[in-house]
Short mmCIF file of C-alpha atoms and ligand atoms in Angstrom, two decimals:
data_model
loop_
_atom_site.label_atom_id
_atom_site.label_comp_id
_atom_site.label_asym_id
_atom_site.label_seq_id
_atom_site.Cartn_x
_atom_site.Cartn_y
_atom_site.Cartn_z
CA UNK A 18 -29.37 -125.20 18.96
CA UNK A 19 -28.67 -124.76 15.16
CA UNK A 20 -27.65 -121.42 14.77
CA UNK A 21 -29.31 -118.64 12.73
CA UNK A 22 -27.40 -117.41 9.74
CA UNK A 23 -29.42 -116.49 7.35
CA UNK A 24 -31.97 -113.66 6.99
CA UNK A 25 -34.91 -112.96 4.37
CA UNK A 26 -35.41 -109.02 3.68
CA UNK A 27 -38.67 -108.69 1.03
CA UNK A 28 -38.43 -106.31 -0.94
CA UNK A 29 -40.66 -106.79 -3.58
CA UNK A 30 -43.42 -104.23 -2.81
CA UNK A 31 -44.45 -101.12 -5.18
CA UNK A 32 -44.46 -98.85 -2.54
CA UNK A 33 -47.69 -96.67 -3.99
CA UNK A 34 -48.12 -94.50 -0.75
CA UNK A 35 -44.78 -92.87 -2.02
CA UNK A 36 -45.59 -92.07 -5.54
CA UNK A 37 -43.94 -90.93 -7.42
CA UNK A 38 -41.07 -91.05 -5.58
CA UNK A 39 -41.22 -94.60 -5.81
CA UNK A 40 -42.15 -94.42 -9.87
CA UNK A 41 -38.29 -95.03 -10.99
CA UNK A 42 -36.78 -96.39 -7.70
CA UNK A 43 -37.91 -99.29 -4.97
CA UNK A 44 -38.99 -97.81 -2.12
CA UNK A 45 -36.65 -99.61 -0.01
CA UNK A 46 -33.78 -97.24 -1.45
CA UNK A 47 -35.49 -94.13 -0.07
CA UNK A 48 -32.90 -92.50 2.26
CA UNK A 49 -33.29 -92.04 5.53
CA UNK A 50 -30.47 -89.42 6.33
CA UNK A 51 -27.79 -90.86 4.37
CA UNK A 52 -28.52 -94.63 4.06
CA UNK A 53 -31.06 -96.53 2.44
CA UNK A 54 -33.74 -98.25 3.90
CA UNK A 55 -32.55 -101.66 3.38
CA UNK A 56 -29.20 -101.01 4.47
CA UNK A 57 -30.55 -99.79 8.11
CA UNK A 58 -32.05 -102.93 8.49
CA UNK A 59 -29.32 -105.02 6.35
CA UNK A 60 -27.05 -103.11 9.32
CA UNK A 61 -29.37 -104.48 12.04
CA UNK A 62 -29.31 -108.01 11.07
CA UNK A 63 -25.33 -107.91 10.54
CA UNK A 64 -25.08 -106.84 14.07
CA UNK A 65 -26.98 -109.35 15.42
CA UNK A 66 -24.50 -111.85 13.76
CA UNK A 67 -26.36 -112.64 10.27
CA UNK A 68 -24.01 -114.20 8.00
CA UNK A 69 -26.52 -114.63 4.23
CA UNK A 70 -28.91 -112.18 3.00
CA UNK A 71 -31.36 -113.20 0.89
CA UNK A 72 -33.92 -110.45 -1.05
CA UNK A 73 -37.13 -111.60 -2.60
CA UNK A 74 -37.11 -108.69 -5.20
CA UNK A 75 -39.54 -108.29 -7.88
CA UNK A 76 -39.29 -105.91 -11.09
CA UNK A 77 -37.53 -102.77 -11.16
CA UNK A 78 -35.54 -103.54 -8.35
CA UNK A 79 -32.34 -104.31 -9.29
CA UNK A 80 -30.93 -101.19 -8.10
CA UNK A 81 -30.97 -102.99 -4.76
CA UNK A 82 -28.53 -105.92 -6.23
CA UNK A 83 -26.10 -102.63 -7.35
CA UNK A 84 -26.32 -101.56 -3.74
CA UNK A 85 -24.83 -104.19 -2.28
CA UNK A 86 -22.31 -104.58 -5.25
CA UNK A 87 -19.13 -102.87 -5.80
CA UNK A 88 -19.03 -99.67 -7.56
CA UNK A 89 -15.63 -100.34 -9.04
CA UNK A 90 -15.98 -96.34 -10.93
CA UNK A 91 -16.88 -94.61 -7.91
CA UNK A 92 -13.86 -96.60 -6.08
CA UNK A 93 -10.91 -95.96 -8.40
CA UNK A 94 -12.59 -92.13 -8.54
CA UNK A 95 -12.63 -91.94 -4.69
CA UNK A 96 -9.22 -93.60 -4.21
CA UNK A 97 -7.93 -90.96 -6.94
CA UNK A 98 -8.87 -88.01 -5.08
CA UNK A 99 -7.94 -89.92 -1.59
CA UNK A 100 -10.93 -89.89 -0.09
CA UNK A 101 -9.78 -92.67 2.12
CA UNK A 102 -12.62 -92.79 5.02
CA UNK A 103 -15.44 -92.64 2.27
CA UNK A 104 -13.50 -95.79 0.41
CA UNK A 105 -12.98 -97.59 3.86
CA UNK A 106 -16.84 -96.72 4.91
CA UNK A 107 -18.08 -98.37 1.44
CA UNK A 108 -16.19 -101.10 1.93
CA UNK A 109 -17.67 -101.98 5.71
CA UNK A 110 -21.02 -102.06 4.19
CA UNK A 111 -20.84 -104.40 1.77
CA UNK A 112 -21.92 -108.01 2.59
CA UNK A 113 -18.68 -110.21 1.61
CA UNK A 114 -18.66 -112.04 -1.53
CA UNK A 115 -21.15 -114.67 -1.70
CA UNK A 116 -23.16 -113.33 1.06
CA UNK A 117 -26.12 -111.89 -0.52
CA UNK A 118 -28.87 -114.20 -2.91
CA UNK A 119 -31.10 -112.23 -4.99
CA UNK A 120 -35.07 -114.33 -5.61
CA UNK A 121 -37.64 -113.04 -7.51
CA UNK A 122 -41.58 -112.87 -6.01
CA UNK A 123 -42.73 -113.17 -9.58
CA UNK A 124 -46.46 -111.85 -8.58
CA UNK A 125 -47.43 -109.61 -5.36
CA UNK A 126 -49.41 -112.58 -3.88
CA UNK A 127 -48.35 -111.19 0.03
CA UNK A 128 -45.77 -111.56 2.69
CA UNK A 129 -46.27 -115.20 3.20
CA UNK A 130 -46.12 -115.59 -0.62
CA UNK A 131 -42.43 -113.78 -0.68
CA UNK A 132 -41.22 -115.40 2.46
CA UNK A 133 -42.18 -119.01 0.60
CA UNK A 134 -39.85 -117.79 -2.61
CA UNK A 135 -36.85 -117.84 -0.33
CA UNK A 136 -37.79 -121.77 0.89
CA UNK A 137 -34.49 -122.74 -1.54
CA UNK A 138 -32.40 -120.40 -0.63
CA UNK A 139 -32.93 -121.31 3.13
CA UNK A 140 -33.03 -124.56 2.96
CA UNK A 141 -33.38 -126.43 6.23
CA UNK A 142 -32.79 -124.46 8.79
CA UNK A 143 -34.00 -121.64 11.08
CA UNK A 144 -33.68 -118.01 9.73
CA UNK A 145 -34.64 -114.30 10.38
CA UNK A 146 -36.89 -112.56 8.58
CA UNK A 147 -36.73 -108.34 8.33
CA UNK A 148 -39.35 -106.13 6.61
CA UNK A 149 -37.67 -103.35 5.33
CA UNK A 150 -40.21 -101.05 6.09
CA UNK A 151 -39.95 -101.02 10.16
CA UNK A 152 -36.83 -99.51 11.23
CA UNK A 153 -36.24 -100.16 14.84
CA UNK A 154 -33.88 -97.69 16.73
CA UNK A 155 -32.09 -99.02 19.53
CA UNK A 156 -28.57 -99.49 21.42
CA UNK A 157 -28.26 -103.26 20.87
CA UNK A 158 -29.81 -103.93 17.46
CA UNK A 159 -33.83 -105.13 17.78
CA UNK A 160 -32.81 -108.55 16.01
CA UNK A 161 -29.56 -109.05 18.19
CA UNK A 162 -32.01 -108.34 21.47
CA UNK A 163 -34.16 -111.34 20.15
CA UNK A 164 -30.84 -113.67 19.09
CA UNK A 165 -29.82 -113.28 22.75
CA UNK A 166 -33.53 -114.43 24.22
CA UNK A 167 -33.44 -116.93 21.13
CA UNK A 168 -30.38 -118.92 22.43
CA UNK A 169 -31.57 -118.84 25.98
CA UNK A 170 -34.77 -121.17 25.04
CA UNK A 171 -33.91 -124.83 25.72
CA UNK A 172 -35.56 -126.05 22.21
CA UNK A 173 -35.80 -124.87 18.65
CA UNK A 174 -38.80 -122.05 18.77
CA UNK A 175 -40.11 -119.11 16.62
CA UNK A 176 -40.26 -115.63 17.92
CA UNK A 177 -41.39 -112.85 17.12
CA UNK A 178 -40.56 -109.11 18.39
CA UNK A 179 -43.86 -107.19 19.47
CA UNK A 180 -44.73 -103.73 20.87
CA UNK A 181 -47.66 -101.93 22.09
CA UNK A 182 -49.98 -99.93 20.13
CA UNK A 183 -52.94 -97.78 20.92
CA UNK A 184 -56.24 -99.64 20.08
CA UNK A 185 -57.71 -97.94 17.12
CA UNK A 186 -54.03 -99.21 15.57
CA UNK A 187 -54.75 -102.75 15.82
CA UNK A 188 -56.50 -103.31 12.76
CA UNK A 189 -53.79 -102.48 10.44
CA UNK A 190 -50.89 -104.97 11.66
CA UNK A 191 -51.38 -108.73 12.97
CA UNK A 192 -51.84 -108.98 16.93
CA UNK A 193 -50.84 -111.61 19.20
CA UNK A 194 -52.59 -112.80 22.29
CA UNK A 195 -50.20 -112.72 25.42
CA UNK A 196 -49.35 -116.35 27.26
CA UNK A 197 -47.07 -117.50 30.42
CA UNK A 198 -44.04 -115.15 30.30
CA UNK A 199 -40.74 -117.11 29.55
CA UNK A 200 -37.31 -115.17 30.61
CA UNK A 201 -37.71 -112.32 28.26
CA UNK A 202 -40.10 -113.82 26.19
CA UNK A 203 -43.78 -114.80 26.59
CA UNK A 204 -45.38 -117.78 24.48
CA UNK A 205 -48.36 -116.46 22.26
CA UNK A 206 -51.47 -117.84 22.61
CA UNK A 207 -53.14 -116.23 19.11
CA UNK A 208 -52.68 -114.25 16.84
CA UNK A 209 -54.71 -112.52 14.05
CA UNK A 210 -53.77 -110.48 11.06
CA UNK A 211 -55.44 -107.10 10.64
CA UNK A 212 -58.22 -107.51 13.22
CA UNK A 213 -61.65 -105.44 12.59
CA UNK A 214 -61.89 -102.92 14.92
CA UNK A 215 -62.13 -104.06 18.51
CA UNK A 216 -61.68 -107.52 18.00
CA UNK A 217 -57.60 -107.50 18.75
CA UNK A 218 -56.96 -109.48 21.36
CA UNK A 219 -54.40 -107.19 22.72
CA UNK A 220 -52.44 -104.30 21.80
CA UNK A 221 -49.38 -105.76 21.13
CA UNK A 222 -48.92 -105.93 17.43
CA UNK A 223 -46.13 -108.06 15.38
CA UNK A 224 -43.63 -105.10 14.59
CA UNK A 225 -41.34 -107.05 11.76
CA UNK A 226 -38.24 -108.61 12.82
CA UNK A 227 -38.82 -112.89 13.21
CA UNK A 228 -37.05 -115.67 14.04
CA UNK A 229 -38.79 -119.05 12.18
CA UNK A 230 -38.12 -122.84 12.11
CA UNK A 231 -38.46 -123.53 8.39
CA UNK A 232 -41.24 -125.71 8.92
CA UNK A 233 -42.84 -122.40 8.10
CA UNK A 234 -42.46 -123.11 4.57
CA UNK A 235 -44.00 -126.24 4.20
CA UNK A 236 -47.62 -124.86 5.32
CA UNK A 237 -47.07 -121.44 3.45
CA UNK A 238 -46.96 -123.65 0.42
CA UNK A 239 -50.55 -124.57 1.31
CA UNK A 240 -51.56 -121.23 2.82
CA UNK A 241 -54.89 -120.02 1.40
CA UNK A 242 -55.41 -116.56 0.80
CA UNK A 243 -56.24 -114.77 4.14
CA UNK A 244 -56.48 -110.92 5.21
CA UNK A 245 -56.78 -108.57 1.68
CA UNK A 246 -56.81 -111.47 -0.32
CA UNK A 247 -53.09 -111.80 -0.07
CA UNK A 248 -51.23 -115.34 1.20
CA UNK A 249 -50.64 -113.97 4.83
CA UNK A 250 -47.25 -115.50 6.89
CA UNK A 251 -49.79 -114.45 9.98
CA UNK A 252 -51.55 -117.69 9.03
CA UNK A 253 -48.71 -119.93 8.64
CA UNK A 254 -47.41 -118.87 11.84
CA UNK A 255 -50.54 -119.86 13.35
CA UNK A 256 -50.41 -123.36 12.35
CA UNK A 257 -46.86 -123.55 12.64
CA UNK A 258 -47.86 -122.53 16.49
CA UNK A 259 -49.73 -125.68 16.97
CA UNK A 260 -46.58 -127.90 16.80
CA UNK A 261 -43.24 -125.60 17.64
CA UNK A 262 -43.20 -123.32 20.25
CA UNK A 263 -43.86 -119.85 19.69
CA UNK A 264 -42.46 -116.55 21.76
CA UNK A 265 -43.30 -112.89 21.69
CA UNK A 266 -40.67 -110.99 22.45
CA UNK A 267 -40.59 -106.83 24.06
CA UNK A 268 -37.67 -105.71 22.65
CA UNK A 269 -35.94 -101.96 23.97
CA UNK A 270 -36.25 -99.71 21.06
CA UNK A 271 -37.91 -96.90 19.45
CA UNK A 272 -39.97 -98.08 15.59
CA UNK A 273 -40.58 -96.40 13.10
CA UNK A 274 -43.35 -97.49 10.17
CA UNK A 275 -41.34 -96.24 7.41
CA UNK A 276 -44.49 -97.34 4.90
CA UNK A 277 -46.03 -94.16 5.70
CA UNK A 278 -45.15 -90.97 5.09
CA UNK A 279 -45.39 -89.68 9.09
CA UNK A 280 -43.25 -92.95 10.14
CA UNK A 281 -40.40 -92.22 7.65
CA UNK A 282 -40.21 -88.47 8.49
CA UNK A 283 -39.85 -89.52 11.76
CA UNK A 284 -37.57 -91.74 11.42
CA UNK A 285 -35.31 -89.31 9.55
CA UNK A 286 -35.33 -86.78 12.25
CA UNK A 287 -34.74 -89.10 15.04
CA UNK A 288 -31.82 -90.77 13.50
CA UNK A 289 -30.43 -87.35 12.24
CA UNK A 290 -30.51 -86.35 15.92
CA UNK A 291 -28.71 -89.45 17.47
CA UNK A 292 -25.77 -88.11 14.42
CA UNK A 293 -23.40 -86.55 16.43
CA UNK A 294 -22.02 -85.25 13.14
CA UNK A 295 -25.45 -83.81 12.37
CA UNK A 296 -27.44 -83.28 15.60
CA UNK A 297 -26.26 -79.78 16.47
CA UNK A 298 -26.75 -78.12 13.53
CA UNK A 299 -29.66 -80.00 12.84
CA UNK A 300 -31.39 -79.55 16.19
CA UNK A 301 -30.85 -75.37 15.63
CA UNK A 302 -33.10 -75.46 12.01
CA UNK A 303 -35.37 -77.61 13.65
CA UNK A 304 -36.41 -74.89 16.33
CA UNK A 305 -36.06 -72.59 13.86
CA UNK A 306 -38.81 -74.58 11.33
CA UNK A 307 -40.70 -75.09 14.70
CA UNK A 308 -40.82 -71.39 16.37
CA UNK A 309 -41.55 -69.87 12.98
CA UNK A 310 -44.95 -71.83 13.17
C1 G1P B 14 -46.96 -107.04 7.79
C2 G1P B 14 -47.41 -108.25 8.60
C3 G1P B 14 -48.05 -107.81 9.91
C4 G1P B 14 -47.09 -106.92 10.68
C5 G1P B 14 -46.62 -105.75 9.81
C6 G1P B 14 -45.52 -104.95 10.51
O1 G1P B 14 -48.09 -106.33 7.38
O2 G1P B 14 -48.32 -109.01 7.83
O3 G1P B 14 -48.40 -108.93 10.69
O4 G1P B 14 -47.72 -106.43 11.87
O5 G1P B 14 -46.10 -106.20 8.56
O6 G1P B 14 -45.22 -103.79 9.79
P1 G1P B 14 -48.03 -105.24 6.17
O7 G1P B 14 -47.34 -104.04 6.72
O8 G1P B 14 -47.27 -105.87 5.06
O9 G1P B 14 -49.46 -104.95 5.83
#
Protein backbone atom coordinates (compact mmCIF):
# COMPACT_ATOMS: atom_id res chain seq x y z
CA UNK A 1 0.00 0.00 0.00
CA UNK A 2 1.36 3.52 -0.93
CA UNK A 3 2.69 4.83 2.04
CA UNK A 4 1.63 7.97 3.96
CA UNK A 5 4.10 10.79 4.04
CA UNK A 6 2.59 13.68 4.09
CA UNK A 7 0.37 15.45 6.67
CA UNK A 8 -2.02 18.64 6.45
CA UNK A 9 -2.07 20.71 9.92
CA UNK A 10 -4.81 23.87 9.35
CA UNK A 11 -4.05 26.45 10.88
CA UNK A 12 -5.85 29.14 9.56
CA UNK A 13 -8.47 29.81 12.26
CA UNK A 14 -8.84 33.24 14.37
CA UNK A 15 -9.11 31.59 17.42
CA UNK A 16 -11.87 34.26 19.01
CA UNK A 17 -12.66 32.10 22.18
CA UNK A 18 -9.03 33.20 23.20
CA UNK A 19 -9.18 36.87 22.74
CA UNK A 20 -7.14 38.69 23.12
CA UNK A 21 -4.65 36.42 23.61
CA UNK A 22 -5.03 35.45 20.20
CA UNK A 23 -5.26 39.42 18.97
CA UNK A 24 -1.33 39.54 17.94
CA UNK A 25 -0.50 35.77 17.79
CA UNK A 26 -2.30 32.46 16.04
CA UNK A 27 -3.72 30.54 18.44
CA UNK A 28 -1.92 27.55 17.46
CA UNK A 29 1.33 29.15 19.13
CA UNK A 30 -0.33 29.26 22.55
CA UNK A 31 1.96 27.19 24.85
CA UNK A 32 1.07 24.40 26.43
CA UNK A 33 3.91 24.03 29.11
CA UNK A 34 6.75 24.85 27.03
CA UNK A 35 5.79 24.00 23.41
CA UNK A 36 3.41 25.31 21.11
CA UNK A 37 0.39 23.87 20.05
CA UNK A 38 1.37 22.97 16.65
CA UNK A 39 4.54 21.57 17.59
CA UNK A 40 2.70 18.88 20.03
CA UNK A 41 0.91 17.73 17.24
CA UNK A 42 3.79 18.49 14.49
CA UNK A 43 5.67 15.98 17.28
CA UNK A 44 2.82 13.43 16.99
CA UNK A 45 2.76 13.12 13.33
CA UNK A 46 6.76 12.90 13.18
CA UNK A 47 6.51 9.97 15.41
CA UNK A 48 4.22 8.22 13.56
CA UNK A 49 6.73 8.44 10.60
CA UNK A 50 5.42 11.73 8.67
CA UNK A 51 7.99 12.86 6.37
CA UNK A 52 6.11 16.65 4.69
CA UNK A 53 4.16 19.06 6.61
CA UNK A 54 2.03 21.11 4.95
CA UNK A 55 0.07 24.31 6.89
CA UNK A 56 -2.93 25.94 5.33
CA UNK A 57 -2.24 29.33 7.15
CA UNK A 58 -4.14 32.39 6.63
CA UNK A 59 -3.17 36.11 7.73
CA UNK A 60 -1.18 36.92 10.61
CA UNK A 61 0.25 33.69 10.84
CA UNK A 62 3.49 33.71 9.74
CA UNK A 63 4.92 33.41 13.05
CA UNK A 64 4.18 29.73 12.53
CA UNK A 65 6.59 29.63 9.23
CA UNK A 66 9.43 31.34 11.88
CA UNK A 67 8.70 28.41 14.15
CA UNK A 68 9.70 25.90 12.17
CA UNK A 69 12.65 28.04 10.72
CA UNK A 70 16.00 28.54 12.08
CA UNK A 71 16.66 31.23 14.45
CA UNK A 72 20.18 31.74 13.25
CA UNK A 73 20.48 34.90 16.35
CA UNK A 74 19.23 32.88 19.04
CA UNK A 75 21.73 29.96 17.76
CA UNK A 76 25.07 31.77 17.50
CA UNK A 77 23.75 33.51 21.07
CA UNK A 78 23.09 30.03 22.60
CA UNK A 79 26.22 28.40 21.15
CA UNK A 80 28.16 31.58 22.65
CA UNK A 81 27.16 31.04 26.07
CA UNK A 82 27.33 26.99 25.49
CA UNK A 83 24.15 26.18 26.09
CA UNK A 84 24.69 22.98 24.24
CA UNK A 85 21.39 20.80 25.19
CA UNK A 86 19.10 23.90 24.42
CA UNK A 87 21.06 24.19 20.79
CA UNK A 88 20.85 20.30 20.30
CA UNK A 89 16.95 20.33 21.54
CA UNK A 90 16.18 23.20 18.81
CA UNK A 91 17.74 21.47 16.39
CA UNK A 92 15.59 17.96 16.91
CA UNK A 93 12.53 19.95 16.37
CA UNK A 94 12.93 21.35 13.32
CA UNK A 95 11.44 19.57 10.24
CA UNK A 96 14.61 19.12 7.78
CA UNK A 97 15.01 21.38 4.98
CA UNK A 98 12.38 21.11 2.49
CA UNK A 99 10.05 19.39 4.75
CA UNK A 100 7.52 21.89 5.59
CA UNK A 101 5.03 23.81 2.64
CA UNK A 102 3.35 26.82 3.80
CA UNK A 103 -0.62 27.40 1.69
CA UNK A 104 -2.72 30.07 2.28
CA UNK A 105 -6.83 29.47 3.02
CA UNK A 106 -7.38 32.88 1.52
CA UNK A 107 -11.11 33.09 3.16
CA UNK A 108 -12.42 31.07 6.41
CA UNK A 109 -14.85 29.06 4.18
CA UNK A 110 -14.35 25.73 6.83
CA UNK A 111 -12.30 22.68 7.36
CA UNK A 112 -13.17 21.06 4.14
CA UNK A 113 -12.41 24.42 2.44
CA UNK A 114 -8.63 24.41 4.05
CA UNK A 115 -8.10 20.74 3.62
CA UNK A 116 -9.02 21.40 -0.40
CA UNK A 117 -6.09 24.35 -0.43
CA UNK A 118 -3.53 21.67 0.27
CA UNK A 119 -4.97 19.38 -2.96
CA UNK A 120 -1.40 20.68 -4.78
CA UNK A 121 0.69 20.25 -2.30
CA UNK A 122 -0.53 16.57 -1.83
CA UNK A 123 -0.87 15.64 -4.93
CA UNK A 124 -1.91 12.05 -5.54
CA UNK A 125 -1.60 10.26 -2.81
CA UNK A 126 -2.95 9.34 0.66
CA UNK A 127 -2.11 11.75 3.58
CA UNK A 128 -2.87 12.59 7.30
CA UNK A 129 -4.63 15.27 8.33
CA UNK A 130 -4.10 16.90 12.20
CA UNK A 131 -6.21 19.73 13.72
CA UNK A 132 -4.12 21.54 15.84
CA UNK A 133 -6.55 22.10 18.30
CA UNK A 134 -6.98 18.30 19.75
CA UNK A 135 -3.97 17.26 21.49
CA UNK A 136 -4.05 13.60 22.13
CA UNK A 137 -1.85 12.26 25.06
CA UNK A 138 -0.67 8.90 24.77
CA UNK A 139 2.44 6.34 24.92
CA UNK A 140 2.53 5.51 21.20
CA UNK A 141 1.53 8.71 19.40
CA UNK A 142 -2.58 8.75 18.46
CA UNK A 143 -1.55 9.03 14.62
CA UNK A 144 1.24 6.25 14.86
CA UNK A 145 -1.66 3.92 16.71
CA UNK A 146 -3.79 4.51 13.48
CA UNK A 147 -0.55 4.08 10.87
CA UNK A 148 -0.12 0.65 12.50
CA UNK A 149 -4.10 -0.40 12.00
CA UNK A 150 -3.70 1.57 8.57
CA UNK A 151 -1.07 -0.87 7.11
CA UNK A 152 -2.83 -3.90 8.45
CA UNK A 153 -6.01 -3.23 5.99
CA UNK A 154 -5.57 -5.27 2.79
CA UNK A 155 -6.70 -2.15 0.45
CA UNK A 156 -6.24 1.58 0.31
CA UNK A 157 -8.99 2.99 3.05
CA UNK A 158 -9.67 6.22 5.07
CA UNK A 159 -9.76 6.24 8.79
CA UNK A 160 -10.51 8.12 11.13
CA UNK A 161 -9.61 8.08 15.06
CA UNK A 162 -12.87 8.35 17.30
CA UNK A 163 -13.68 8.39 21.04
CA UNK A 164 -16.63 8.43 23.20
CA UNK A 165 -18.42 11.35 24.43
CA UNK A 166 -21.29 11.90 26.78
CA UNK A 167 -24.53 12.64 24.80
CA UNK A 168 -25.34 16.23 25.38
CA UNK A 169 -21.57 16.54 23.58
CA UNK A 170 -22.60 15.24 20.36
CA UNK A 171 -23.86 18.19 18.80
CA UNK A 172 -20.75 20.11 18.72
CA UNK A 173 -18.30 17.60 16.76
CA UNK A 174 -19.30 15.20 13.71
CA UNK A 175 -20.43 11.55 14.87
CA UNK A 176 -20.05 8.38 13.18
CA UNK A 177 -22.37 5.45 13.18
CA UNK A 178 -20.54 2.15 14.31
CA UNK A 179 -20.32 -0.94 11.54
CA UNK A 180 -18.69 -4.67 11.52
CA UNK A 181 -15.51 -4.32 13.63
CA UNK A 182 -12.30 -4.90 11.47
CA UNK A 183 -8.95 -5.86 13.60
CA UNK A 184 -8.72 -2.64 15.46
CA UNK A 185 -10.85 -0.81 13.37
CA UNK A 186 -14.61 -0.82 12.65
CA UNK A 187 -16.06 0.40 9.15
CA UNK A 188 -18.51 3.44 9.66
CA UNK A 189 -21.74 3.23 8.55
CA UNK A 190 -22.66 7.31 8.86
CA UNK A 191 -21.67 10.00 9.92
CA UNK A 192 -23.06 13.53 10.59
CA UNK A 193 -21.47 16.81 11.45
CA UNK A 194 -22.78 18.65 14.49
CA UNK A 195 -25.97 16.66 15.06
CA UNK A 196 -29.06 18.57 16.83
CA UNK A 197 -29.49 17.33 20.02
CA UNK A 198 -30.41 13.68 20.21
CA UNK A 199 -30.17 12.88 16.78
CA UNK A 200 -26.28 11.45 16.99
CA UNK A 201 -26.25 8.25 16.04
CA UNK A 202 -23.78 7.30 18.61
CA UNK A 203 -21.47 8.77 20.96
CA UNK A 204 -18.46 8.33 19.31
CA UNK A 205 -17.40 11.59 17.85
CA UNK A 206 -14.49 12.24 15.09
CA UNK A 207 -11.67 13.51 17.54
CA UNK A 208 -9.10 15.04 14.68
CA UNK A 209 -6.36 12.95 13.54
CA UNK A 210 -7.33 11.24 9.67
CA UNK A 211 -5.96 9.20 7.34
CA UNK A 212 -7.63 10.08 3.55
CA UNK A 213 -7.27 8.73 -0.04
CA UNK A 214 -7.03 12.00 -1.98
CA UNK A 215 -10.03 11.28 -3.79
CA UNK A 216 -11.20 13.45 -0.95
CA UNK A 217 -10.29 16.39 -2.86
CA UNK A 218 -11.99 15.96 -5.89
CA UNK A 219 -15.62 16.07 -4.14
CA UNK A 220 -14.49 18.85 -1.60
CA UNK A 221 -14.06 20.87 -4.73
CA UNK A 222 -17.81 20.40 -5.22
CA UNK A 223 -18.79 20.34 -1.55
CA UNK A 224 -21.72 22.67 -0.85
CA UNK A 225 -21.85 24.50 2.19
CA UNK A 226 -23.09 22.18 5.05
CA UNK A 227 -23.19 22.56 9.03
CA UNK A 228 -22.71 26.66 10.01
CA UNK A 229 -22.63 27.53 6.59
CA UNK A 230 -19.05 26.50 6.31
CA UNK A 231 -17.72 23.77 3.40
CA UNK A 232 -17.63 20.79 5.94
CA UNK A 233 -14.78 17.74 5.17
CA UNK A 234 -17.70 15.72 7.28
CA UNK A 235 -19.53 15.81 3.95
CA UNK A 236 -16.85 14.89 1.65
CA UNK A 237 -16.03 12.05 3.74
CA UNK A 238 -19.44 10.91 3.40
CA UNK A 239 -19.42 10.61 -0.23
CA UNK A 240 -16.00 9.62 -0.37
CA UNK A 241 -17.54 6.61 1.96
CA UNK A 242 -19.71 5.43 -0.80
CA UNK A 243 -16.77 4.25 -2.99
CA UNK A 244 -13.44 3.65 -0.60
CA UNK A 245 -13.65 2.01 2.45
CA UNK A 246 -13.93 3.83 5.52
CA UNK A 247 -12.64 2.79 9.31
CA UNK A 248 -13.15 4.26 12.73
CA UNK A 249 -10.54 3.71 14.72
CA UNK A 250 -10.40 3.64 19.18
CA UNK A 251 -7.20 4.77 19.69
CA UNK A 252 -5.43 4.52 23.63
CA UNK A 253 -5.07 8.02 24.73
CA UNK A 254 -6.20 10.77 26.82
CA UNK A 255 -7.67 14.30 24.40
CA UNK A 256 -7.71 17.29 25.12
CA UNK A 257 -10.04 20.13 23.12
CA UNK A 258 -7.50 22.73 23.29
CA UNK A 259 -10.26 25.25 21.43
CA UNK A 260 -11.66 25.88 24.73
CA UNK A 261 -10.43 27.37 27.48
CA UNK A 262 -11.23 24.17 30.09
CA UNK A 263 -9.57 21.69 27.36
CA UNK A 264 -6.29 23.70 27.12
CA UNK A 265 -5.94 24.17 30.93
CA UNK A 266 -6.22 20.73 31.08
CA UNK A 267 -4.11 19.87 28.84
CA UNK A 268 -1.38 22.00 30.43
CA UNK A 269 -1.64 20.38 33.74
CA UNK A 270 -1.71 16.91 32.53
CA UNK A 271 1.27 17.22 30.38
CA UNK A 272 3.13 19.28 33.12
CA UNK A 273 2.52 16.25 35.34
CA UNK A 274 3.77 13.43 32.95
CA UNK A 275 7.28 16.15 33.09
CA UNK A 276 9.40 14.40 35.22
CA UNK A 277 11.41 17.61 35.25
CA UNK A 278 8.28 19.45 36.39
CA UNK A 279 5.83 17.02 38.06
CA UNK A 280 7.12 17.19 41.62
CA UNK A 281 7.27 20.56 42.15
CA UNK A 282 4.37 21.09 40.20
CA UNK A 283 2.16 18.48 41.82
CA UNK A 284 3.12 20.32 45.54
CA UNK A 285 1.50 24.04 44.22
CA UNK A 286 -1.17 22.22 42.83
CA UNK A 287 -2.43 20.86 46.32
CA UNK A 288 -1.48 23.87 47.61
CA UNK A 289 -3.93 26.03 44.91
CA UNK A 290 -6.39 23.10 45.64
CA UNK A 291 -6.49 22.84 49.70
CA UNK A 292 -6.52 26.62 49.95
CA UNK A 293 -10.05 26.41 48.24
C1 LIG B 1 -13.95 19.73 13.40
C2 LIG B 1 -14.63 18.66 12.57
C3 LIG B 1 -15.44 17.72 13.45
C4 LIG B 1 -14.56 17.13 14.53
C5 LIG B 1 -13.86 18.25 15.32
C6 LIG B 1 -12.83 17.68 16.28
O1 LIG B 1 -14.94 20.57 13.95
O2 LIG B 1 -15.46 19.28 11.59
O3 LIG B 1 -16.01 16.68 12.68
O4 LIG B 1 -15.33 16.33 15.42
O5 LIG B 1 -13.17 19.16 14.45
O6 LIG B 1 -12.32 18.68 17.12
P1 LIG B 1 -14.59 22.04 14.54
O7 LIG B 1 -13.91 21.82 15.85
O8 LIG B 1 -13.71 22.71 13.55
O9 LIG B 1 -15.92 22.72 14.72
Amino acid sequence: MTPIRKAIFPVAGLGTRFLPATKAMPKEMLTVVDRPLIQHVVDEAREAGIEHFIFVTGRNKGVIEDHFDRQVELELTLSERGKRSELEALARDLPGPGATSFTRQQSPLGLGHAVWCARDLVGDEPFALLLPDVLVQSRKSCLAQMMDAYRDLREPANMIAVEEVPAERTPMYGVVGIGKAEGKAFSITQMVEKPPKGTAPSNLIITGRYILQPQIFGLLEKQEEGAGGEIQLTDAMIRLAERTPFYGFRFEGTTFDCGSKIGFLSANVAYALARDDIAPAFRDELKRLLGER
